[in-house]
Amino acid sequence: MYDVQTKMYEVLNSNEQLKSMVTGVYDYVPESTVVPYVTFGHMLSSADGSKTDSGEKITVTLDVWSEGKGRRQTVMIMQVIEEILEDNIQLNNSFLISQKITNREVWEESYGLYHGTVETEFQIEWE
C-alpha cells in the first residue's frame, strides 16, 4: 500500500496546476497549515490473486479541505486531481493492472469548511 501512496504523492505533488490551487499534499498535516490542502485519507487493501499470481486491490481516498465560499473550490481541486490520476502511475514493485476513480463526494464538514473525497482503486499484481 505504501508504494501506491508514495507514487500518488509524487504525481500529485509534481503537478504545477494542483500546486497553484492548494498549500500542499500531506500524509501528516502540520498544525499551522492553511486550507485548501489535500490529505491521504482512508486506505484499504484486499487480496486479489489466484493460484498462479498474487495480486491486491488497493483503494486510496484523497481528502480535499477548503474554506472557499461554497463547494466550488473543493470541486475544482477534485477535478484537477481526477485529471492527474487519469494517467496510470508507475509502481516500483508491482504491475498495475487497472486504476480508476470509484467514488467522489463533497459535503460541508462544519460551517464554512468543505470536505471532498476522491476514491481511487488500484488493481495490482506483485512481480
Tab-separated table of C-alpha atoms in Angstrom:
chain	number	residue	atom	x	y	z
A	1	MET	CA	0.000	0.000	0.000
A	2	TYR	CA	2.766	2.418	0.834
A	3	ASP	CA	4.280	2.114	-2.670
A	4	VAL	CA	0.948	3.229	-4.147
A	5	GLN	CA	0.684	6.134	-1.688
A	6	THR	CA	4.275	7.215	-2.375
A	7	LYS	CA	3.751	7.220	-6.134
A	8	MET	CA	0.440	9.068	-5.824
A	9	TYR	CA	2.146	11.677	-3.657
A	10	GLU	CA	4.934	12.139	-6.225
A	11	VAL	CA	2.491	12.527	-9.118
A	12	LEU	CA	0.183	14.922	-7.263
A	13	ASN	CA	2.961	16.971	-5.697
A	14	SER	CA	4.747	17.459	-9.035
A	15	ASN	CA	1.681	18.878	-10.806
A	16	GLU	CA	2.014	22.655	-11.142
A	17	GLN	CA	-1.718	23.259	-11.585
A	18	LEU	CA	-2.573	21.431	-8.350
A	19	LYS	CA	0.295	23.133	-6.509
A	20	SER	CA	-1.113	26.514	-7.503
A	21	MET	CA	-4.523	25.590	-6.031
A	22	VAL	CA	-3.539	24.073	-2.662
A	23	THR	CA	-0.984	24.701	0.066
A	24	GLY	CA	0.174	21.087	-0.179
A	25	VAL	CA	-0.491	17.369	-0.358
A	26	TYR	CA	0.004	15.722	3.030
A	27	ASP	CA	0.047	12.411	4.833
A	28	TYR	CA	0.559	14.324	8.070
A	29	VAL	CA	-0.732	17.909	8.182
A	30	PRO	CA	1.424	20.371	10.129
A	31	GLU	CA	-0.595	22.282	12.733
A	32	SER	CA	-0.258	25.720	11.111
A	33	THR	CA	-1.263	24.566	7.605
A	34	VAL	CA	-3.716	26.832	5.823
A	35	VAL	CA	-6.548	25.452	3.675
A	36	PRO	CA	-7.063	24.484	0.922
A	37	TYR	CA	-4.974	21.334	1.021
A	38	VAL	CA	-5.136	17.619	0.179
A	39	THR	CA	-4.557	14.748	2.593
A	40	PHE	CA	-4.309	10.997	2.269
A	41	GLY	CA	-7.338	9.539	3.979
A	42	HIS	CA	-8.696	6.023	4.235
A	43	MET	CA	-6.674	3.256	2.585
A	44	LEU	CA	-7.972	-0.276	2.099
A	45	SER	CA	-6.200	-3.354	0.778
A	46	SER	CA	-7.774	-6.673	-0.145
A	47	ALA	CA	-6.240	-9.799	-1.633
A	48	ASP	CA	-6.956	-10.218	-5.325
A	49	GLY	CA	-4.832	-13.094	-6.530
A	50	SER	CA	-5.212	-16.563	-7.954
A	51	LYS	CA	-3.341	-19.878	-7.858
A	52	THR	CA	-0.852	-18.588	-10.407
A	53	ASP	CA	-0.315	-14.991	-9.321
A	54	SER	CA	-0.533	-12.799	-6.266
A	55	GLY	CA	-2.405	-9.561	-6.505
A	56	GLU	CA	-4.036	-6.911	-4.442
A	57	LYS	CA	-6.791	-4.332	-4.762
A	58	ILE	CA	-5.847	-1.082	-3.051
A	59	THR	CA	-8.323	1.741	-2.510
A	60	VAL	CA	-6.935	5.156	-1.603
A	61	THR	CA	-9.107	8.075	-0.561
A	62	LEU	CA	-7.781	11.596	-1.006
A	63	ASP	CA	-9.405	14.249	1.167
A	64	VAL	CA	-9.711	17.829	-0.067
A	65	TRP	CA	-10.185	20.539	2.559
A	66	SER	CA	-11.356	24.049	1.688
A	67	GLU	CA	-12.878	27.142	3.246
A	68	GLY	CA	-13.906	28.571	-0.121
A	69	LYS	CA	-17.324	30.171	-0.383
A	70	GLY	CA	-19.449	27.144	-1.194
A	71	ARG	CA	-18.330	23.874	-2.732
A	72	ARG	CA	-16.829	25.326	-5.932
A	73	GLN	CA	-13.178	25.427	-4.799
A	74	THR	CA	-13.374	21.888	-3.416
A	75	VAL	CA	-14.921	20.553	-6.633
A	76	MET	CA	-12.345	22.356	-8.816
A	77	ILE	CA	-9.459	20.842	-6.826
A	78	MET	CA	-11.078	17.400	-7.050
A	79	GLN	CA	-11.427	17.791	-10.814
A	80	VAL	CA	-7.698	18.540	-11.170
A	81	ILE	CA	-6.844	15.512	-9.000
A	82	GLU	CA	-9.007	13.317	-11.225
A	83	GLU	CA	-7.309	14.667	-14.361
A	84	ILE	CA	-3.896	13.920	-12.841
A	85	LEU	CA	-4.961	10.381	-11.936
A	86	GLU	CA	-6.270	9.656	-15.445
A	87	ASP	CA	-2.711	8.611	-16.274
A	88	ASN	CA	-1.597	5.358	-14.700
A	89	ILE	CA	1.026	5.684	-12.002
A	90	GLN	CA	4.200	3.647	-12.354
A	91	LEU	CA	4.856	1.357	-9.398
A	92	ASN	CA	8.264	0.028	-8.343
A	93	ASN	CA	7.488	-3.441	-7.012
A	94	SER	CA	4.331	-4.457	-8.824
A	95	PHE	CA	2.471	-4.353	-12.129
A	96	LEU	CA	-0.528	-2.035	-12.347
A	97	ILE	CA	-3.473	-3.871	-13.936
A	98	SER	CA	-6.023	-1.082	-13.570
A	99	GLN	CA	-6.515	2.294	-11.942
A	100	LYS	CA	-9.857	4.078	-11.740
A	101	ILE	CA	-11.766	6.691	-9.775
A	102	THR	CA	-14.567	4.830	-7.996
A	103	ASN	CA	-16.220	7.464	-5.842
A	104	ARG	CA	-16.323	11.205	-5.169
A	105	GLU	CA	-18.204	13.179	-2.575
A	106	VAL	CA	-18.399	16.759	-1.205
A	107	TRP	CA	-20.063	17.997	1.970
A	108	GLU	CA	-19.862	20.817	4.481
A	109	GLU	CA	-17.886	19.396	7.409
A	110	SER	CA	-18.655	22.369	9.644
A	111	TYR	CA	-19.832	25.886	8.888
A	112	GLY	CA	-17.568	27.172	6.103
A	113	LEU	CA	-15.274	24.101	5.980
A	114	TYR	CA	-15.840	21.907	2.941
A	115	HIS	CA	-14.592	18.353	2.657
A	116	GLY	CA	-14.329	16.468	-0.607
A	117	THR	CA	-13.140	12.932	-1.223
A	118	VAL	CA	-11.774	11.251	-4.333
A	119	GLU	CA	-11.539	7.467	-4.043
A	120	THR	CA	-9.206	5.644	-6.424
A	121	GLU	CA	-8.937	1.885	-6.825
A	122	PHE	CA	-5.729	0.212	-7.965
A	123	GLN	CA	-5.596	-3.413	-9.003
A	124	ILE	CA	-2.014	-4.664	-8.916
A	125	GLU	CA	-0.107	-7.869	-9.443
A	126	TRP	CA	3.088	-8.492	-7.492
A	127	GLU	CA	6.167	-9.198	-9.617
